[in-house]
CSV table of C-alpha atoms in Angstrom, one decimal:
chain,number,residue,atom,x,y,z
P,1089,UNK,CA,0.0,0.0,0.0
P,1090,UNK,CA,1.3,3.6,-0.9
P,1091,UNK,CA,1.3,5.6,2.0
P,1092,UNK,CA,-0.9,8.3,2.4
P,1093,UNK,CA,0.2,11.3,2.4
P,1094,UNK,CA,-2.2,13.1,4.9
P,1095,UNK,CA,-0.9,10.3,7.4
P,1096,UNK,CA,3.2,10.7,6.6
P,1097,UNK,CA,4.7,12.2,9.2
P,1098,UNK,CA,1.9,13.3,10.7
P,1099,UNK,CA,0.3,13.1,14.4
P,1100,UNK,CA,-3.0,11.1,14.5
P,1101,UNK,CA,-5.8,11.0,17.8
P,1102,UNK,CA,-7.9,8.0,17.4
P,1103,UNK,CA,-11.1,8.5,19.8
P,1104,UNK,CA,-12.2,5.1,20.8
P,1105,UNK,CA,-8.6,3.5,19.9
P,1106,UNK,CA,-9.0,0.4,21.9
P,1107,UNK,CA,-11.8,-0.7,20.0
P,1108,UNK,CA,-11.6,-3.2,17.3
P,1109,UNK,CA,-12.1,-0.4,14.7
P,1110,UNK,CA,-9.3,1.5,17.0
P,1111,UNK,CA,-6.6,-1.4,16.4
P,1112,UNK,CA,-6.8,-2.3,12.9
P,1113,UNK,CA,-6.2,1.6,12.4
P,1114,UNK,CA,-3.4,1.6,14.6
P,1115,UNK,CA,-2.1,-1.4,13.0
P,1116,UNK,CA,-2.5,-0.4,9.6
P,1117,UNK,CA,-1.5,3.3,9.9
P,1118,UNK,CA,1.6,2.3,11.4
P,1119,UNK,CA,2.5,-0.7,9.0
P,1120,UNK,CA,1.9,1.3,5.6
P,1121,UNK,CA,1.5,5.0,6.5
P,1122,UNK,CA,4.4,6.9,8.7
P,1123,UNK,CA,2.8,8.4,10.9
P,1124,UNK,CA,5.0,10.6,13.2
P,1125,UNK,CA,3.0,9.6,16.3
P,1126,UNK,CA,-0.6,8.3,16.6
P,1127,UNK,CA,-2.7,8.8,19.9
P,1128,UNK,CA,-5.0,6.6,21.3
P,1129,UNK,CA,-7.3,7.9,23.4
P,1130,UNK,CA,-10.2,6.1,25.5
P,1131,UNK,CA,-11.7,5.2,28.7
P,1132,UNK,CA,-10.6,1.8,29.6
P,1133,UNK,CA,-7.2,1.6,31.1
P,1134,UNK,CA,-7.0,-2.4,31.1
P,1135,UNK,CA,-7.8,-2.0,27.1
P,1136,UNK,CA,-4.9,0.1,26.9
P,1137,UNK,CA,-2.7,-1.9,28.7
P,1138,UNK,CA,-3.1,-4.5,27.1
P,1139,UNK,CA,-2.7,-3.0,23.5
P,1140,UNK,CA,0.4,-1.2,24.6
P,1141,UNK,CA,1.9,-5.1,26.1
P,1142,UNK,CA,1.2,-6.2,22.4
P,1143,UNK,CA,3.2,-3.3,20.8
P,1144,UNK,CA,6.5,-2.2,20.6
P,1145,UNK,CA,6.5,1.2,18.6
P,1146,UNK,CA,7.8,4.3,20.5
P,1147,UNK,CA,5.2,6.1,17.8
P,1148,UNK,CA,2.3,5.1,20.3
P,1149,UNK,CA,0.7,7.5,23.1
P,1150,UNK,CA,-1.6,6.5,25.3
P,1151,UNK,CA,-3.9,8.8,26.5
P,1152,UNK,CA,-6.8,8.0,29.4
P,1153,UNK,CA,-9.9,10.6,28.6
P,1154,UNK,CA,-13.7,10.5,27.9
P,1155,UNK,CA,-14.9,12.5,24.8
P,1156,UNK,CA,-17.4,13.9,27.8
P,1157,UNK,CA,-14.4,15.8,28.6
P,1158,UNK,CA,-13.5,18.9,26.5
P,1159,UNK,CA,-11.2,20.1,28.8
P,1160,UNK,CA,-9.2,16.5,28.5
P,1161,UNK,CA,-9.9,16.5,24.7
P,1162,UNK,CA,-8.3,19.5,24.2
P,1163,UNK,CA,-5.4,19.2,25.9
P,1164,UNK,CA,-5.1,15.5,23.7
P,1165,UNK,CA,-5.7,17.5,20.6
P,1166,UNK,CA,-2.9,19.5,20.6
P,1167,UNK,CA,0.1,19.5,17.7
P,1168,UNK,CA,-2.9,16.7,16.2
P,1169,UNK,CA,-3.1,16.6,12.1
P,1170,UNK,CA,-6.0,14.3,11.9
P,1171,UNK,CA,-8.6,13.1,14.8
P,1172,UNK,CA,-10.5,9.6,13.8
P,1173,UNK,CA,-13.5,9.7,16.0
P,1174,UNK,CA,-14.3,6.1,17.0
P,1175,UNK,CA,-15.6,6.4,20.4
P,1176,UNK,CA,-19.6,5.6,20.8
P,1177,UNK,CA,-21.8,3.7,23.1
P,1178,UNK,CA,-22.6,1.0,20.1
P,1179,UNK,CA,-25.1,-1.8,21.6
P,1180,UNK,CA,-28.6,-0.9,21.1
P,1181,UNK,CA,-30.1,-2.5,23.9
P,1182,UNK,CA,-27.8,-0.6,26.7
P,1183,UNK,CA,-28.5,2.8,24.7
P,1184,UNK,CA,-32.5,2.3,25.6
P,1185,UNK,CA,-32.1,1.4,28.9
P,1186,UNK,CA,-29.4,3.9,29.3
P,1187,UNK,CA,-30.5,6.7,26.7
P,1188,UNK,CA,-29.0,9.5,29.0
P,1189,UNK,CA,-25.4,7.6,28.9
P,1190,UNK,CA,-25.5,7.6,24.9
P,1191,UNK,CA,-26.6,11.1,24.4
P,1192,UNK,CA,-23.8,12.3,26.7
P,1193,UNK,CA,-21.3,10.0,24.8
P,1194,UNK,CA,-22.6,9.8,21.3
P,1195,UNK,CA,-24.0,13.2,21.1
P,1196,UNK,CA,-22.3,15.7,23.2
P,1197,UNK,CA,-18.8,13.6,22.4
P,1198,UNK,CA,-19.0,14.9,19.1
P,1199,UNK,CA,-19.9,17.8,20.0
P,1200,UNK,CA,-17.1,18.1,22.1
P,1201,UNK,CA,-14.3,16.2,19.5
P,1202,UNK,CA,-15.6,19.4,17.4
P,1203,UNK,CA,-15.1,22.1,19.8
P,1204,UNK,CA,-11.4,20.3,20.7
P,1205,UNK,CA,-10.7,20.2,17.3
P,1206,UNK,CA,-11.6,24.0,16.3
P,1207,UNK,CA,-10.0,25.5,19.1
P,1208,UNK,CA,-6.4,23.8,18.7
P,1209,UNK,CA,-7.2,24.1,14.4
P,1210,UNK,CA,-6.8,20.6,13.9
P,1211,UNK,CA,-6.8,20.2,10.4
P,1212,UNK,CA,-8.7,17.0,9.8
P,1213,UNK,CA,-11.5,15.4,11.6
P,1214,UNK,CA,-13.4,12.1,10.1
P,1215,UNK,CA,-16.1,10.3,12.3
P,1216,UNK,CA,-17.3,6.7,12.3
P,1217,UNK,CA,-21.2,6.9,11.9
P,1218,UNK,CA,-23.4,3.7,11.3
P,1219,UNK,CA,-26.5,2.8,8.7
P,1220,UNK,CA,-28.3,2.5,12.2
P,1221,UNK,CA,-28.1,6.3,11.8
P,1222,UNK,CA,-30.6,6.1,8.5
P,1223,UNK,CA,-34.3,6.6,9.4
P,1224,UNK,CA,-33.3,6.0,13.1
P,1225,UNK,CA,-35.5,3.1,15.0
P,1226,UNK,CA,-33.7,3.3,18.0
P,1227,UNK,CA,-32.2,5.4,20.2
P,1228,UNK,CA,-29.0,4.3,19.1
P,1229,UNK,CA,-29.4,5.4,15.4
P,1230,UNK,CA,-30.6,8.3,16.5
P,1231,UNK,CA,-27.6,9.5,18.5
P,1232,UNK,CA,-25.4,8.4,15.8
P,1233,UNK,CA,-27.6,11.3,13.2
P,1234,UNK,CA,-27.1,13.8,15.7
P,1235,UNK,CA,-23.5,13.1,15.8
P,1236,UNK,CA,-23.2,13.1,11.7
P,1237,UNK,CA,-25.1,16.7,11.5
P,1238,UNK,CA,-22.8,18.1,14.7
P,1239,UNK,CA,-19.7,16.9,12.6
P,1240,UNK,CA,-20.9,18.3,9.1
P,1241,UNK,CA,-22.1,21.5,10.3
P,1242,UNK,CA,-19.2,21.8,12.4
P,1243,UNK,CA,-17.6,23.1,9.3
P,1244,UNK,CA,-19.8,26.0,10.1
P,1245,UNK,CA,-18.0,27.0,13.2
P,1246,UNK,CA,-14.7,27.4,11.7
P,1247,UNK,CA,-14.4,30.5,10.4
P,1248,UNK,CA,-11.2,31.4,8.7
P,1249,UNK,CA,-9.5,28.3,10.2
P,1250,UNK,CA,-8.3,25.4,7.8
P,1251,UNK,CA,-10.2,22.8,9.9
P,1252,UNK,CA,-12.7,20.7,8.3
P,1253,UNK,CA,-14.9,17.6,9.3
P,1254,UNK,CA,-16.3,14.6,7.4
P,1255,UNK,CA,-17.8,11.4,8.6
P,1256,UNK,CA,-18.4,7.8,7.1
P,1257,UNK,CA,-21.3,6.2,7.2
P,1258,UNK,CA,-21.0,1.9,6.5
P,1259,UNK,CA,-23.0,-1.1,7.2
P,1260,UNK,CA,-22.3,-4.1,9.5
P,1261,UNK,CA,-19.1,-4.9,10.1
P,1262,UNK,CA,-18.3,-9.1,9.3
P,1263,UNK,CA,-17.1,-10.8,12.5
P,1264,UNK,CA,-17.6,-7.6,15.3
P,1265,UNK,CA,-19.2,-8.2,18.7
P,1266,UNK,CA,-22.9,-9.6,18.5
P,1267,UNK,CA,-22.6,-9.9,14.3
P,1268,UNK,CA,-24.7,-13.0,12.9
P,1269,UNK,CA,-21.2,-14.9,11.7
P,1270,UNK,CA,-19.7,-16.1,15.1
P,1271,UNK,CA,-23.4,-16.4,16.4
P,1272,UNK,CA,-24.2,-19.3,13.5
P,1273,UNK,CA,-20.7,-20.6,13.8
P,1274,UNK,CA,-21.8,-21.4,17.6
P,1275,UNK,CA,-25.3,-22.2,17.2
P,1276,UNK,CA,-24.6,-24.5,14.4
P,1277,UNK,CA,-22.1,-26.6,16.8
P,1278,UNK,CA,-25.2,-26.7,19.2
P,1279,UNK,CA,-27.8,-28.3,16.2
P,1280,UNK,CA,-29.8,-25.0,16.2
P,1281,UNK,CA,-29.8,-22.2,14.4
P,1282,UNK,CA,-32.0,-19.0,15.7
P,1283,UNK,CA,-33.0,-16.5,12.6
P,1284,UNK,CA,-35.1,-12.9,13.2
P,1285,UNK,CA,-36.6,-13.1,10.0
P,1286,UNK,CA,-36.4,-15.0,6.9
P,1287,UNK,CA,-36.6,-11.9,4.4
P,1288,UNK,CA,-33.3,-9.7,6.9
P,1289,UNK,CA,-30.7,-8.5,4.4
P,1290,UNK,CA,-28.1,-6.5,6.0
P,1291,UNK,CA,-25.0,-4.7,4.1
P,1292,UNK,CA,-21.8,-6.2,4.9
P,1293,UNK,CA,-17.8,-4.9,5.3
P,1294,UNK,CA,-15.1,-6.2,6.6
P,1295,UNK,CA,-13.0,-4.2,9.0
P,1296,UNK,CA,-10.0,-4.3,7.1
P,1297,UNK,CA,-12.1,-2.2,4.3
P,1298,UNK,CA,-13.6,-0.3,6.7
P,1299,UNK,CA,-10.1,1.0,7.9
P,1300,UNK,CA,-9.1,1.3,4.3
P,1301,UNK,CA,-12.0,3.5,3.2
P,1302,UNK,CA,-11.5,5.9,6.0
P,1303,UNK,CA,-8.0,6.0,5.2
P,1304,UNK,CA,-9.0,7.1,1.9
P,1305,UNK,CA,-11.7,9.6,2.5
P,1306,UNK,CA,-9.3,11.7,4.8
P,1307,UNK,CA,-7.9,12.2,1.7
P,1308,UNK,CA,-10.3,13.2,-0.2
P,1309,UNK,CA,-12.7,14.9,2.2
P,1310,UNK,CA,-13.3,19.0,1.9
P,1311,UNK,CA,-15.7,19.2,4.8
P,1312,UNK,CA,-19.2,17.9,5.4
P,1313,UNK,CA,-19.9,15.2,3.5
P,1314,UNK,CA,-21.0,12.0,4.6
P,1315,UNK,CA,-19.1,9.1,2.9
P,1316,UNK,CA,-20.9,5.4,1.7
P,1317,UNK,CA,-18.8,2.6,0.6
P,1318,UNK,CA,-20.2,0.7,-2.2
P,1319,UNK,CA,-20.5,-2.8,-0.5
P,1320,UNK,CA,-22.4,-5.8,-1.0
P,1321,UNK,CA,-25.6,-7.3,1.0
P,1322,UNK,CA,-26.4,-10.3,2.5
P,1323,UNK,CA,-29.1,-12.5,3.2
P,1324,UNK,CA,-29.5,-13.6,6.5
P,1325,UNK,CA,-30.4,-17.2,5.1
P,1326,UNK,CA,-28.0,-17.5,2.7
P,1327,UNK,CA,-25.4,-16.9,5.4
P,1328,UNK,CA,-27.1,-20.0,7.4
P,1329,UNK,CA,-27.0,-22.0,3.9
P,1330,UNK,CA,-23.4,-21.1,3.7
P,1331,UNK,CA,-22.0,-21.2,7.0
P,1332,UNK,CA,-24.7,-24.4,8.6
P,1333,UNK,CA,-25.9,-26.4,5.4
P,1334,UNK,CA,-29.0,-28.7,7.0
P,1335,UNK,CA,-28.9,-27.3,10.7
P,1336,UNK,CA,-32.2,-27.0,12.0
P,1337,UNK,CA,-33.3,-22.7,12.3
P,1338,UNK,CA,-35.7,-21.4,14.6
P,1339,UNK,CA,-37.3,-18.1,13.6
P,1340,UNK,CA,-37.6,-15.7,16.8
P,1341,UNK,CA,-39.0,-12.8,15.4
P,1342,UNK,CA,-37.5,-9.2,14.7
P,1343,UNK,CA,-35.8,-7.8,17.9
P,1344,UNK,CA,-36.7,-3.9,19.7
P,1345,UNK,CA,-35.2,-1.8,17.8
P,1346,UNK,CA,-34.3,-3.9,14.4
P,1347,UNK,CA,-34.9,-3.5,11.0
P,1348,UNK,CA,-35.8,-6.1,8.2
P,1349,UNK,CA,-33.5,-4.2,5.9
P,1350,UNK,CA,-31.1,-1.2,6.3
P,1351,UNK,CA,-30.1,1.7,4.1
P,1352,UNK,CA,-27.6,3.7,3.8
P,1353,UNK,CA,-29.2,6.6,1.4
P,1354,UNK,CA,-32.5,7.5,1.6
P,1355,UNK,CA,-34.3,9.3,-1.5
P,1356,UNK,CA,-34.1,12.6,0.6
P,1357,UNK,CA,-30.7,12.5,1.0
P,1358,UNK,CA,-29.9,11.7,-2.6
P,1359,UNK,CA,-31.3,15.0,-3.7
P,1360,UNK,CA,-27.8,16.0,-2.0
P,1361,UNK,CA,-25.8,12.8,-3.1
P,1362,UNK,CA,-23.2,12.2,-6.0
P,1363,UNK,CA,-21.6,8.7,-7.0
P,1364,UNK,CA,-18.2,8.0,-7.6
P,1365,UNK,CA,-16.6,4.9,-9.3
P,1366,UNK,CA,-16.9,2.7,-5.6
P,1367,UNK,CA,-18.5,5.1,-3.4
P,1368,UNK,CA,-21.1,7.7,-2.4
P,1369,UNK,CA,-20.6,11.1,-0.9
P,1370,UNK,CA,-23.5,13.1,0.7
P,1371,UNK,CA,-23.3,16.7,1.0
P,1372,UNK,CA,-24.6,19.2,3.5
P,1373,UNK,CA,-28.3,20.2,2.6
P,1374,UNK,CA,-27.3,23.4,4.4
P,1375,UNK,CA,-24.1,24.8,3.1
P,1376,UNK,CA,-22.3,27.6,5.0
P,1377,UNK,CA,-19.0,27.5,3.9
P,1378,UNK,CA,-17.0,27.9,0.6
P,1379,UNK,CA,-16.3,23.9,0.0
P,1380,UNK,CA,-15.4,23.0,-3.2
P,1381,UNK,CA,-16.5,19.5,-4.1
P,1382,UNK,CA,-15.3,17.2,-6.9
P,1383,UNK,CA,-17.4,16.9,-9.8
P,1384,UNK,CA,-18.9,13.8,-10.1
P,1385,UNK,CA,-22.1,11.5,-11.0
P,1386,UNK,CA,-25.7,13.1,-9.8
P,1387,UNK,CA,-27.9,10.3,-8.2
P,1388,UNK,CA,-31.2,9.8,-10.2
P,1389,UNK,CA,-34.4,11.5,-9.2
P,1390,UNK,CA,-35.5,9.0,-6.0
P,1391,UNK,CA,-32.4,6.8,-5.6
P,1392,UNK,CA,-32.1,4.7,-2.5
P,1393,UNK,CA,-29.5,2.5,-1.0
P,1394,UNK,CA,-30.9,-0.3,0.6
P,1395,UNK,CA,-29.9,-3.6,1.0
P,1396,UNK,CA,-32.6,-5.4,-0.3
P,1397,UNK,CA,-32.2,-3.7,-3.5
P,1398,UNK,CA,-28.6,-3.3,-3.6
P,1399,UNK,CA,-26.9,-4.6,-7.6
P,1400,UNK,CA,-24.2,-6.5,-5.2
P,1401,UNK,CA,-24.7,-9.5,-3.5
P,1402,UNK,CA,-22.9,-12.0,-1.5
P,1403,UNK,CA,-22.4,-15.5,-2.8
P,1404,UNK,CA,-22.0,-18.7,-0.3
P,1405,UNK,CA,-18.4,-18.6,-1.2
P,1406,UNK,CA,-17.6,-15.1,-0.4
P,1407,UNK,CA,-20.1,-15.8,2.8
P,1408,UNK,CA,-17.5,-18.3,3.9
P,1409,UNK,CA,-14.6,-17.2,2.8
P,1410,UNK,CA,-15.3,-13.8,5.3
P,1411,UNK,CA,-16.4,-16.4,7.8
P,1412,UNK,CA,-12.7,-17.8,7.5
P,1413,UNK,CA,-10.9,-14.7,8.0
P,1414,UNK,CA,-12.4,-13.1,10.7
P,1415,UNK,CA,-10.0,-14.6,13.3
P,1416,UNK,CA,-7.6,-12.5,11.2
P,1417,UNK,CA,-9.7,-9.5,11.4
P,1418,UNK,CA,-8.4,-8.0,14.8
């Protein structure tokens, strides 16, 4: 891989950094892009001690904060070049019961990485936002939309300053906590599989592409888009066919706060959508700064990515073949 060049010799904060998204960054940034020192920054010392015991790079800070913190943001923030902000209370279940937990974190945080960012004139900041954020159905997705219009209108705040923030938006992530792969692996070694709904599709990344594609959109980003990898969909029965051929399934029923299908562009957002050759970038609908985007391919009156329409599918071999490599994954 060619190294970036927003990432050479540059200092990187990674919000979040003990996360699985967090490490395969880390990993990959300093493996194929030079950074001159990458921060990781997060809320579980144990996590961080036990990253740091697996490394041996004198490139490495860690940093113990909270993105509830501005103070401790900004203070981590400064001399940064780019900010990746990974940090978010994820599981939808413990953001109902908890909802004023994942506002403070997944709403204010961003507001906060923002404010950090603007005051020491960081000059890149990308967030990691979530199709859950797409017509919202649960407290969870609905943080995460708050967070994607705090990070795009951020742009609004900066004045005169050369700081600007993007975020990417992608679907499920192939082998991550609670993910339907590792649950049928183990189920199928019991005798019984357990399935929602039949008709569930689900878009589907690996987080290896995940980390590549925000690699690549800190290059590319102006300020205030949101970015969409073109990925492929799923079935959730083709991924029992694949991975547990003849096993017995149980259907359970749709779970609070779960879809039958996800998207990842609505026909609203389109109006404000362009296509490029193997992704999507969404534009502010409200524009109060001088960007200058890219030309590129307008969206047809009424597009909509969804996965139960999507033009790229998952066969059974590709199914198991990411079922295979998500060991290698973290």
């Amino acid at each position: 891989m060619v190294p970036n060049v927003e990432l050479q010799g540059k200092v990187i904060l990674v919000t979040g950094g003990t996360g699985s998204f967090g490490k395969a960054f880390l990993s990959t940034v300093l493996g194929c892009h030079e950074p001159a020192a990458v921060r990781i920054f997060s809320r579980d010392e144990l996590k961080q001690y036990e990253l740091a015991s697996s490394l041996d790079d004198d490139r490495v800070r860690f940093l113990i904060g909270d993105v509830r913190d501005r103070e401790r943001l900004s203070r981590a923030m400064r001399g940064v070049d780019v900010v990746i902000h990974a940090a978010a209370m994820k599981q939808v279940p413990i953001c109902e019961y908890n909802p004023f937990e994942a506002v403070q974190t997944n709403v204010l945080g961003a507001e906060n990485v923002v404010a950090a960012a603007i005051d020491n004139e960081v000059p890149k900041t990308i967030a990691l936002s979530s199709d859950k954020a797409v017509n919202p159905v649960n407290l969870y997705g609905a943080t995460k939309l708050c967070a994607e219009k705090i990070i795009s209108q951020g742009n609004a705040y900066t004045g005169d300053l050369p700081v600007r923030f993007a975020s990417v938006r992608y679907g499920n992530v192939v082998g991550s906590r609670g993910s339907v792969i590792p649950i049928f692996k183990r189920q199928a070694e019991e005798g019984e599989l357990t399935i929602t709904d039949d008709a569930m599709t689900r878009f589907w990344i690996t987080l290896r592409q995940a980390v590549h594609f925000v690699i690549d959109c800190i290059a590319r980003m102006q300020g205030g888009e949101v970015f969409v990898p073109k990925i492929p969909s799923m079935r959730v029965t083709d991924v029992a066919d694949a991975l547990a051929p003849g096993v017995s399934r149980r259907i359970i029923g749709i779970r609070p706060g779960e879809k039958v299908h996800e998207v990842l562009i609505t026909s609203d957002e389109s109006r404000h959508a362009v296509e490029f050759d193997d992704y999507f970038a969404i534009y502010p609908a409200f524009k109060f700064w001088g960007a200058e985007y890219p030309q590129s391919v307008e969206l047809a009156p009424g597009f909509r990515y969804s996965s139960d329409i999507n033009d790229d599918w998952l066969s059974p071999k590709a199914i198991r073949d990411m079922a295979g490599q998500i060991p290698a994954l973290y």
